[in-house]
Coordinates of C-alpha atoms in Angstrom, one line a residue:
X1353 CA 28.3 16.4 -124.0
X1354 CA 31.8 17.2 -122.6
X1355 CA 35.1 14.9 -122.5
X1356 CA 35.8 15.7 -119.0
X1357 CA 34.8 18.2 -116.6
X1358 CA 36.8 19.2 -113.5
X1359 CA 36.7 21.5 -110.6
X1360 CA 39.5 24.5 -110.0
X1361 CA 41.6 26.2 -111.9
X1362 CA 43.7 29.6 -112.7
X1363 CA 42.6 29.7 -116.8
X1364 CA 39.9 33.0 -117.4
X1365 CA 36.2 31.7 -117.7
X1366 CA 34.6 31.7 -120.2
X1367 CA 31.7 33.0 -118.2
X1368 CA 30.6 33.9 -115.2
X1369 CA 27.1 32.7 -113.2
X1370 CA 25.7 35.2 -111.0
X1371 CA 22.1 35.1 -109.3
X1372 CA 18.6 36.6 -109.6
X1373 CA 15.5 36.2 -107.2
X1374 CA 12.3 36.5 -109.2
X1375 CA 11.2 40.3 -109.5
X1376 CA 14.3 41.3 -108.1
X1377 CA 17.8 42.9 -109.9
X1378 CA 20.8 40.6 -110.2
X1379 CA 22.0 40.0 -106.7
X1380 CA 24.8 42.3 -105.3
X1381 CA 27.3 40.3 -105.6
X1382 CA 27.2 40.6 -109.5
X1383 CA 28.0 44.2 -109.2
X1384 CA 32.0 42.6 -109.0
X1385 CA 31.3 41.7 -112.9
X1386 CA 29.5 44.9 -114.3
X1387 CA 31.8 47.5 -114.4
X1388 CA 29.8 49.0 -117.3
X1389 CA 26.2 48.3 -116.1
X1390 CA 25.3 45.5 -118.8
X1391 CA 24.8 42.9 -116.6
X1392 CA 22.1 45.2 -114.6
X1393 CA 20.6 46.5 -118.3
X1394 CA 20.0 42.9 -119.5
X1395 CA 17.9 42.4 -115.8
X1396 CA 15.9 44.7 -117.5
X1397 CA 15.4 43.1 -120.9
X1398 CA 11.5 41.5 -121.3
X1399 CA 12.5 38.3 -121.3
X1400 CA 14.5 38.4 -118.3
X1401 CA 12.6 37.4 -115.0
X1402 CA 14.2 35.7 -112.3
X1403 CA 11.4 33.1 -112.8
X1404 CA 13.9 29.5 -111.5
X1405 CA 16.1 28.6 -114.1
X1406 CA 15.1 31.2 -116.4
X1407 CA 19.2 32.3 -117.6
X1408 CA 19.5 36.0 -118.9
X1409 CA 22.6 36.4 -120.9
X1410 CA 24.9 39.9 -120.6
X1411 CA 28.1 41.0 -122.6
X1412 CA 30.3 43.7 -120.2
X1413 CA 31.0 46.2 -123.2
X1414 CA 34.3 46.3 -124.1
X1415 CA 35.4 43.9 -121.3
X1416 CA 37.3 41.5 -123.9
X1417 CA 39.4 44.2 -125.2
X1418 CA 40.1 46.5 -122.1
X1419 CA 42.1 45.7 -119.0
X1420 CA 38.8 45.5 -116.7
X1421 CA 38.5 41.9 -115.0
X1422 CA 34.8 41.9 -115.9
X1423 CA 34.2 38.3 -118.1
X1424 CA 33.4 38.2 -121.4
X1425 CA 29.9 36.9 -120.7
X1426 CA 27.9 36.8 -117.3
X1427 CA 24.9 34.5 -116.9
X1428 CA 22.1 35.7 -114.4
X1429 CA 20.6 32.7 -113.2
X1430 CA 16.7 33.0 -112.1
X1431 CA 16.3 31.5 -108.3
X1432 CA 12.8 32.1 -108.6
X1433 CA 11.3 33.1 -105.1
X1434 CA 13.3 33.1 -102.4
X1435 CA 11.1 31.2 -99.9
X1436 CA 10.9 28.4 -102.0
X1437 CA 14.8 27.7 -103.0
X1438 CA 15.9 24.9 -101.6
X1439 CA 19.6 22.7 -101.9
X1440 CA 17.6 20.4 -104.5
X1441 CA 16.4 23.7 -107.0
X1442 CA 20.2 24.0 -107.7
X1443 CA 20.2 20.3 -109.5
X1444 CA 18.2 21.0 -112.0
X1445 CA 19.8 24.3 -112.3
X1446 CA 23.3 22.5 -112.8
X1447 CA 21.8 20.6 -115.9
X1448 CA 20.3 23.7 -117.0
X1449 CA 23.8 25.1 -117.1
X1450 CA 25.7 21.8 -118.9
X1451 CA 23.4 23.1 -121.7
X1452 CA 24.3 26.3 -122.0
X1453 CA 27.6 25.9 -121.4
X1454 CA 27.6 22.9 -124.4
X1455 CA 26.1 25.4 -126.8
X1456 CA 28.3 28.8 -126.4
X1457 CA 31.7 26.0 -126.2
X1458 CA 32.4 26.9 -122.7
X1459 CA 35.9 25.7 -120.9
X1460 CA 35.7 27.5 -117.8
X1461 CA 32.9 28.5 -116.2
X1462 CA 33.2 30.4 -112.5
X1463 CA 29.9 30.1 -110.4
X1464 CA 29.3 32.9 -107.9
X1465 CA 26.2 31.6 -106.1
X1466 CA 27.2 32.2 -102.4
X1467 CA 25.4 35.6 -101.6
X1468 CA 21.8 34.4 -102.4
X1469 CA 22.6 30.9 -101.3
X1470 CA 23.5 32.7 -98.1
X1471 CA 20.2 35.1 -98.3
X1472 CA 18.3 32.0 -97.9
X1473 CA 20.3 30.0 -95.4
X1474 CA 21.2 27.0 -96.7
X1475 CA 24.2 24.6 -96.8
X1476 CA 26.3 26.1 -99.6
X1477 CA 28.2 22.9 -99.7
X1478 CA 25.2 21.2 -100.4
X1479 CA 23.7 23.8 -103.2
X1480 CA 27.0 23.6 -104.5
X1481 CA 27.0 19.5 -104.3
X1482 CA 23.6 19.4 -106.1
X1483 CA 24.0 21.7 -109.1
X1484 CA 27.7 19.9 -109.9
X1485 CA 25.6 16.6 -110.0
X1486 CA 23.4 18.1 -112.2
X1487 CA 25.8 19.6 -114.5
X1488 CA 27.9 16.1 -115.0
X1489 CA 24.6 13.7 -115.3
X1490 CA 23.3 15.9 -117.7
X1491 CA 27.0 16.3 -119.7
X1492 CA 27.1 12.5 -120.0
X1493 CA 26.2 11.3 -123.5
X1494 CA 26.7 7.4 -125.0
X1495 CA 28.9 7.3 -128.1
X1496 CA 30.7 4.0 -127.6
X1497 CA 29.4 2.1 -129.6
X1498 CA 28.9 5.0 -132.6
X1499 CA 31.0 3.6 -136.0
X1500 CA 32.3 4.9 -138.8
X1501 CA 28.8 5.8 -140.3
X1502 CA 28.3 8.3 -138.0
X1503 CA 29.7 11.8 -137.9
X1504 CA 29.8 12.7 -133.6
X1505 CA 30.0 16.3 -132.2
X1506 CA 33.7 16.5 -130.4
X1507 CA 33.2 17.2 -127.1
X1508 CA 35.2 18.9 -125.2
X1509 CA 36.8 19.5 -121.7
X1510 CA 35.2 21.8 -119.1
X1511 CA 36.3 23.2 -115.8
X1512 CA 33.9 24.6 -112.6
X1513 CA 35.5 27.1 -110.6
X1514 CA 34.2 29.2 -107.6
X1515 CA 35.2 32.2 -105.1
X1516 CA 34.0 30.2 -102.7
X1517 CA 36.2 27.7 -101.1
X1518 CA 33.4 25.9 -99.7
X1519 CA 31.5 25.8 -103.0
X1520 CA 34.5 24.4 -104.8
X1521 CA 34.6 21.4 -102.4
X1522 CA 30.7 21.2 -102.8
X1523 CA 31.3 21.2 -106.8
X1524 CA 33.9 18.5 -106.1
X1525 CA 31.7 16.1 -104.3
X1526 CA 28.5 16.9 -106.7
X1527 CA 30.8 15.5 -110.2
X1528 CA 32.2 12.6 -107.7
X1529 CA 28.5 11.9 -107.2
X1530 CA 27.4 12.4 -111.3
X1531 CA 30.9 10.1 -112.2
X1532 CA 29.1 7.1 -110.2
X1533 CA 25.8 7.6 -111.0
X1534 CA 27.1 8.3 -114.8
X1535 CA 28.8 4.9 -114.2
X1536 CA 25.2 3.2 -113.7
X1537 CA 23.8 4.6 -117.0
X1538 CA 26.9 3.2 -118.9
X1539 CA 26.4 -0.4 -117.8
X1540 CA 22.4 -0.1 -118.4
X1541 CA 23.0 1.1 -122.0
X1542 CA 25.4 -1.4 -122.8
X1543 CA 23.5 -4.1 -124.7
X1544 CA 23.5 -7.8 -124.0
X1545 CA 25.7 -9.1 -126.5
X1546 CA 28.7 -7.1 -124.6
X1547 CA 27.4 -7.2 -120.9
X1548 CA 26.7 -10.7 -120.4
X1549 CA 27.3 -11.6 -116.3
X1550 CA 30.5 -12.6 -117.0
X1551 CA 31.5 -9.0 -118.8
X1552 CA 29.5 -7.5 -115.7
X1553 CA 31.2 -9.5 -113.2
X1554 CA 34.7 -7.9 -115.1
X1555 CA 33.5 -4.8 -114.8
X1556 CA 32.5 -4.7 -111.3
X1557 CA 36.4 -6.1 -110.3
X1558 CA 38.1 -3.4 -112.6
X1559 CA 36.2 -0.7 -110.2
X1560 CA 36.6 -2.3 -107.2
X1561 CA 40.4 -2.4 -107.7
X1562 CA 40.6 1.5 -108.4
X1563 CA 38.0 2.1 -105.6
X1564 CA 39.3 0.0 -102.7
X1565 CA 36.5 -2.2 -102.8
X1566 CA 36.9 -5.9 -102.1
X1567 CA 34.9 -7.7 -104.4
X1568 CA 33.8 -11.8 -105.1
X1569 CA 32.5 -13.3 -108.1
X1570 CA 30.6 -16.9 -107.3
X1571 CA 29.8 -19.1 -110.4
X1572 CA 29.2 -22.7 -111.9
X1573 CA 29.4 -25.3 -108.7
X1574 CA 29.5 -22.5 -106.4
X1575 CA 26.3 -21.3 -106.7
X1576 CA 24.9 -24.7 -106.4
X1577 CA 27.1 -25.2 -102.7
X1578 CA 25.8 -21.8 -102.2
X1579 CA 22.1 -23.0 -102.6
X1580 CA 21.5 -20.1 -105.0
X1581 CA 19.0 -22.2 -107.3
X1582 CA 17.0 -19.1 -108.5
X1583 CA 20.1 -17.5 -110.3
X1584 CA 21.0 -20.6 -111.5
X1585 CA 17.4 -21.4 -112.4
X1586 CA 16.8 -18.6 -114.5
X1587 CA 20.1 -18.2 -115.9
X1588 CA 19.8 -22.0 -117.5
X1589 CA 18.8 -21.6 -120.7
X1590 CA 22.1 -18.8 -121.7
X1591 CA 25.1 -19.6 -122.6
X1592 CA 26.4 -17.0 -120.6
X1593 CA 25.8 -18.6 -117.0
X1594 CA 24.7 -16.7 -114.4
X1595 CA 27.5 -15.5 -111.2
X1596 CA 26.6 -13.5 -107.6
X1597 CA 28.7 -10.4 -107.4
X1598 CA 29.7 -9.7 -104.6
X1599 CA 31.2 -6.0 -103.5
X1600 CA 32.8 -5.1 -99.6
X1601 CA 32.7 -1.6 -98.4
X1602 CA 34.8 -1.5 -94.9
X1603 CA 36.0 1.8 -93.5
X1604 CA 39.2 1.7 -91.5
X1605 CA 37.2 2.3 -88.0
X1606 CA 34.7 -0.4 -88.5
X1607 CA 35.1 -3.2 -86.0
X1608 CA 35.5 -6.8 -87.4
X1609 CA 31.7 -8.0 -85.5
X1610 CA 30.0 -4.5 -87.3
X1611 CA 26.6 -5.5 -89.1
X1612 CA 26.7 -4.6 -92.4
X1613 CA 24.0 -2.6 -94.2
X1614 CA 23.7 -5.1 -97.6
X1615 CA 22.3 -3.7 -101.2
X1616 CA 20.9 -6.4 -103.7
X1617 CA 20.7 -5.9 -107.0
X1618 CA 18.5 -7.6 -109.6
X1619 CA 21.1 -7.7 -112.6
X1620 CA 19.1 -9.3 -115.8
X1621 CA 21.0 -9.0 -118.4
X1622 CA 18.7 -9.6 -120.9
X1623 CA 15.4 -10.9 -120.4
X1624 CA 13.4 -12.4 -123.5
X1625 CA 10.5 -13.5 -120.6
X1626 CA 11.6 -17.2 -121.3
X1627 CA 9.1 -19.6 -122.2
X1628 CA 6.9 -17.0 -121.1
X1629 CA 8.1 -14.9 -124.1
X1630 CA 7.6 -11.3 -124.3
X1631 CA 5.3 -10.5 -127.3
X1632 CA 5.1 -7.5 -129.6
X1633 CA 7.4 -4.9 -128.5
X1634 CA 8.3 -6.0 -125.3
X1635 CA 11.1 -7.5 -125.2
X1636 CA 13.0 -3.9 -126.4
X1637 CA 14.8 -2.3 -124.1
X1638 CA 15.2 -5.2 -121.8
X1639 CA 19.2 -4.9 -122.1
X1640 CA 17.7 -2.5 -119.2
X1641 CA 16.3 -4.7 -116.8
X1642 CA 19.8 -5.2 -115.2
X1643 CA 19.3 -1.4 -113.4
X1644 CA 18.8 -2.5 -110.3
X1645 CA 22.4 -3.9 -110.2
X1646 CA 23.5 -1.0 -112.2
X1647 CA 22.5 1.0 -109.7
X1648 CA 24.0 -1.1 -107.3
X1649 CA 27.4 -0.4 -108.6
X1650 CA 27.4 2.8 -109.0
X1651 CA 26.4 3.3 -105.7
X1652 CA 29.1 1.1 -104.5
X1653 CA 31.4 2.9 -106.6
X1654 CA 30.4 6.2 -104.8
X1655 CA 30.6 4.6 -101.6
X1656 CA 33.6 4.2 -102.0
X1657 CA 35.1 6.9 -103.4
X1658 CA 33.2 10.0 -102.7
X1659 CA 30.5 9.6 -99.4
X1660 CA 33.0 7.3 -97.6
X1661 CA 30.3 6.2 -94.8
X1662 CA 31.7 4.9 -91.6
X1663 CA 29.2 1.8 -92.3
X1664 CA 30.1 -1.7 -93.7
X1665 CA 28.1 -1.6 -96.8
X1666 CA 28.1 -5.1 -98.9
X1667 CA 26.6 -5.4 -102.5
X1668 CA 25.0 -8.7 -103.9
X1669 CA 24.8 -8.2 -107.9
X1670 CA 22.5 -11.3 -109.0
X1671 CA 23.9 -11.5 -112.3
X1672 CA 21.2 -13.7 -115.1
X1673 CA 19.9 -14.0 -118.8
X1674 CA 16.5 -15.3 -118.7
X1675 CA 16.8 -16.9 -122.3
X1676 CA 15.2 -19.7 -124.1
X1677 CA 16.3 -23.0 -125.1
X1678 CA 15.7 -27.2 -124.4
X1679 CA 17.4 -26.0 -121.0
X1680 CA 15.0 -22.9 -119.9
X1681 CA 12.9 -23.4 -117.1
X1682 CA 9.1 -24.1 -117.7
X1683 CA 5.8 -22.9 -116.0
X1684 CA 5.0 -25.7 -113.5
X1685 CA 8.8 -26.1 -112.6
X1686 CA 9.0 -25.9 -108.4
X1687 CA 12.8 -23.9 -107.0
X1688 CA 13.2 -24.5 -103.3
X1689 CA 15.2 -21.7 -102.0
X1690 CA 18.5 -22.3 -99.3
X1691 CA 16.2 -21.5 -96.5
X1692 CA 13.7 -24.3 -97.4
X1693 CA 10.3 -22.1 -99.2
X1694 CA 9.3 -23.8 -102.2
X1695 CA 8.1 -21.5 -105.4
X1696 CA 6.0 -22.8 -108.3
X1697 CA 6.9 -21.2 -111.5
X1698 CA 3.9 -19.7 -113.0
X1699 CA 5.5 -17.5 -115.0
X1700 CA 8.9 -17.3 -116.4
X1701 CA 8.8 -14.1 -117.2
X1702 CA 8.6 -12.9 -113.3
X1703 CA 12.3 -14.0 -113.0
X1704 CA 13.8 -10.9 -111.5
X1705 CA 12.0 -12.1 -108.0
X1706 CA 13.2 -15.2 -108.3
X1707 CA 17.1 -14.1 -108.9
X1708 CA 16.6 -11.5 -106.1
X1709 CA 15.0 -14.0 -103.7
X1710 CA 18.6 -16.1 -103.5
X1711 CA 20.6 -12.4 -102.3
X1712 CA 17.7 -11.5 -99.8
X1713 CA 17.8 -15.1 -98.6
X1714 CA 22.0 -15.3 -98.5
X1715 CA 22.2 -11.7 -97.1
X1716 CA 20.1 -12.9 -94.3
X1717 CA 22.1 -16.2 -93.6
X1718 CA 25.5 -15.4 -94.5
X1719 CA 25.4 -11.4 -94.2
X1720 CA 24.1 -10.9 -90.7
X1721 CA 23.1 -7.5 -92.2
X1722 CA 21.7 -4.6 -90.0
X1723 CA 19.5 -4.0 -92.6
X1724 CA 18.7 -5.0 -96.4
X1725 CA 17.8 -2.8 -99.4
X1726 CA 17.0 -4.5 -102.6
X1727 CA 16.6 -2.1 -106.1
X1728 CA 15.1 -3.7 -109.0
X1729 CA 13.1 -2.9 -112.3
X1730 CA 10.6 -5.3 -111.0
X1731 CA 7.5 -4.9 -112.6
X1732 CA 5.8 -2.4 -114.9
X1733 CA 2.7 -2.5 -112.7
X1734 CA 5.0 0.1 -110.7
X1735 CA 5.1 2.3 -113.3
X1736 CA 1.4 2.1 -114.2
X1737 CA 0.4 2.7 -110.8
X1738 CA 2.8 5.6 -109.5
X1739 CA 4.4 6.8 -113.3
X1740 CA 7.8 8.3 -114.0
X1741 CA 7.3 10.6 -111.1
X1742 CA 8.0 8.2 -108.0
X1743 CA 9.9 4.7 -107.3
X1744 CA 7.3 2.0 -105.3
X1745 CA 8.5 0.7 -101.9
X1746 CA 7.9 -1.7 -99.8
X1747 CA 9.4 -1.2 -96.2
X1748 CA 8.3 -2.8 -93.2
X1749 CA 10.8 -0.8 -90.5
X1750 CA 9.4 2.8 -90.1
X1751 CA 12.8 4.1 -89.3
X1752 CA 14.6 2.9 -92.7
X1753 CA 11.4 3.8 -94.6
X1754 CA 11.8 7.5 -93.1
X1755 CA 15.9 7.3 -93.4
X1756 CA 15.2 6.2 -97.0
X1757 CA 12.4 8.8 -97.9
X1758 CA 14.7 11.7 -96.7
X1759 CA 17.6 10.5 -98.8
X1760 CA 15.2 10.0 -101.8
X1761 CA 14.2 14.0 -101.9
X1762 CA 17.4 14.9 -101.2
X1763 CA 19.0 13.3 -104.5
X1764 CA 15.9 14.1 -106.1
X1765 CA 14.9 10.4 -106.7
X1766 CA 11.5 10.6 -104.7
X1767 CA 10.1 6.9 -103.6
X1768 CA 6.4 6.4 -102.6
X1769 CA 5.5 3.4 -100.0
X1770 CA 3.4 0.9 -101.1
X1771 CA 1.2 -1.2 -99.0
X1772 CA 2.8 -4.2 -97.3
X1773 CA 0.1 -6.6 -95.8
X1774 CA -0.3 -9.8 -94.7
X1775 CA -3.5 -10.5 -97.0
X1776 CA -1.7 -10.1 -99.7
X1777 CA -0.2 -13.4 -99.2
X1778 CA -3.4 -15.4 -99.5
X1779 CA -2.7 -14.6 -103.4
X1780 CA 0.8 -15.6 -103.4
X1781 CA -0.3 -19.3 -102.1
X1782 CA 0.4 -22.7 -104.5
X1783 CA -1.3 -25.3 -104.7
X1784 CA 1.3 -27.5 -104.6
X1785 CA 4.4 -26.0 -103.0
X1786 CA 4.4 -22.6 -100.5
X1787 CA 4.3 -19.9 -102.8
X1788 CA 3.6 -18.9 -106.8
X1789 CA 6.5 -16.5 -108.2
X1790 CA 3.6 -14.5 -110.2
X1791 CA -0.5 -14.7 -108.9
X1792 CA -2.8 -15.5 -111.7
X1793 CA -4.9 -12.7 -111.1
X1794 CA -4.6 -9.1 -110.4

């Protein structure tokens, strides 16, 4: 939707964004922008309400062509009720925004948010945080691969300005956020012929070497002295051979004996289901099942570059094709992991476990982590059990399951905690080794 979009700036805007509670007139501080009353007139208009993210468009008369400082367009933005605003409402009210500015070819756009952010007591850095995230995530489009078929909208360039000092930096660290997270929805729509591990394991040293990162890529005979056999395992039957990624996050303060938190990311880049091969439609829209590591990324990348924790943070990106060919693993097969359990394969199309079982098991031998977070597009039974609406978790710490619940609402990305019980493992039993990678019944 937009080129680029920045914060600051002297050039006029294109339009102004003032506030509304529902039922009420446009806050006070909008008075500054309707020297002729429009702004308050259009309040009055039927379809104008205050109702959250309902946007109420007004035209100072004569403001273009006079010397008045009023805007050539104001935007009253409904807050809805003012009990119920919260930091997050200003997210989707960013994305609401991207839109409109999109349509009326907007370069500037000034955001005066502060008085009814202040009406309702909340961080204004924060409000101001959110809505720039949702602006940029909901500017980002995908044209790189578009040819010479296809005729693409230019897009154009776009700057966010504020009164508000403290808003501005929030608008700052809100696109800083959207630039990582729009990082993360690059790599998952790349498809498979471009990001193989190897063009993955590029990509993740070209950002690490603008970010400050450290990163290590482990291939071929390294994984085998590594003892990572389920990466290997699964990433046999592809030409384009599996690799650990391997990203370092340590501030300046840290102390060399501090225990890092680690995030593993299942990174298929492709997964056909093996020998276990998806039928009908299933296998579409697996270029996707490399999110988890994706996600990874881009949250190292913001690490990095915009939160800036004063926490070691290291990254495992369990990079795999699950493919098919006389070198594929086979139901029946039996992987025994670095720390000795033994899986029967009895289903190659559960391989995302199996990759992600070699960076919990090295992040707990070799990481001496103070705590372990893995993100993966696991399993549709997720999605069938909780839809669209909430992530599953498993946690068995009560304190990171609460540290992570609070940072789920506040980004907007709400998990729900699944159970996590020892009877459950009476299923997961084999026959003939310790465990089965996928339980024959449900």
């Amino acid at each position: 939707m937009f080129d680029s979009i920045s914060v600051g700036g002297r050039s006029a805007p294109s339009a102004v964004v003032v506030g509304r509670f529902k039922d009420k007139p446009a806050h006070a501080s909008s008075k500054a922008y309707d020297p002729d009353g429009s702004v308050a007139e259009a309040c009055q208009r039927p379809e104008s309400s205050g109702e959250y993210l309902n946007l109420t468009h007004a035209f100072p008369k004569g403001s273009a062509r006079s010397k008045t400082k009023a805007p050539p367009r104001v935007i009253v933005a409904g807050l809805g009720t003012q009990d119920k605003l919260t930091a997050g409402c200003f997210r989707d009210l960013g994305a609401a925004l991207a839109k409109v500015a999109s349509s009326i070819k907007a370069t500037s756009l000034s955001i005066d948010l502060s008085g009814p952010i202040k009406d309702c007591k909340l961080d204004e850095g924060a409000c101001a945080s959110a809505l720039a995230e949702g602006f940029g995530l909901m500017g980002w489009s995908y044209n790189k691969l578009r040819g010479t078929a296809t005729t693409t909208s230019k897009f154009g360039k776009i700057s966010l300005t504020s009164p508000s000092k403290a808003f501005e930096t929030g608008l700052s660290r809100g696109l800083g956020l959207a630039e990582s997270a729009n990082m993360a929805r690059d790599l998952s729509q790349t498809p498979p012929n471009i990001a193989t591990p190897a063009w993955m394991a590029s990509e993740a040293q070209k950002m690490a070497r603008k970010a400050g990162l450290k990163c290590t890529v482990y291939k071929g005979a390294q994984l085998d002295s590594m003892g990572l056999t389920g990466c290997k395992t699964v990433g046999a039957a592809s030409e384009n051979a599996p690799c650990m990624i391997r990203l370092e996050y340590t501030p300046k303060n840290a102390g060399k004996k501090a225990k890092p938190v680690v995030l593993v990311g299942k990174t298929m880049t492709y997964d056909s289901g093996g020998l276990s091969i998806k039928v009908g439609g299933g296998m579409k829209g697996m270029k996707r099942d490399k999110d988890g590591g994706c996600a990874v990324f881009g949250a190292m990348h913001a690490i990095a570059a915009v939160v800036k924790p004063r926490q070691r943070v290291v990254a495992l990106l369990m990079c795999a094709e699950n493919s098919i060919s006389d070198e594929a693993y086979r139901p029946d097969d039996v992987i025994e992991f670095a720390n000795g359990v033994t899986v029967e394969v009895t289903n190659t199309d559960a391989e995302g476990r199996l990759v992600l079982a070699d960076g919990l098991v090295h992040a707990c031998r070799k990481e001496d982590a103070s705590s372990i977070i893995d993100l993966a597009t696991l399993t549709g039974g997720v999605v069938i059990a909780l839809g669209s609406a909430f992530a599953g978790m498993w946690c068995d710490d009560d304190k990171l399951r609460g540290q992570i619940e609070d940072a789920a609402g506040a980004s907007g990305e709400r998990v729900w905690r699944l159970p996590h019980d020892e009877q459950y493992r009476e299923m997961m039993k084999s026959p003939i080794a310790d465990i089965v990678n996928s339980a024959p019944v449900r």
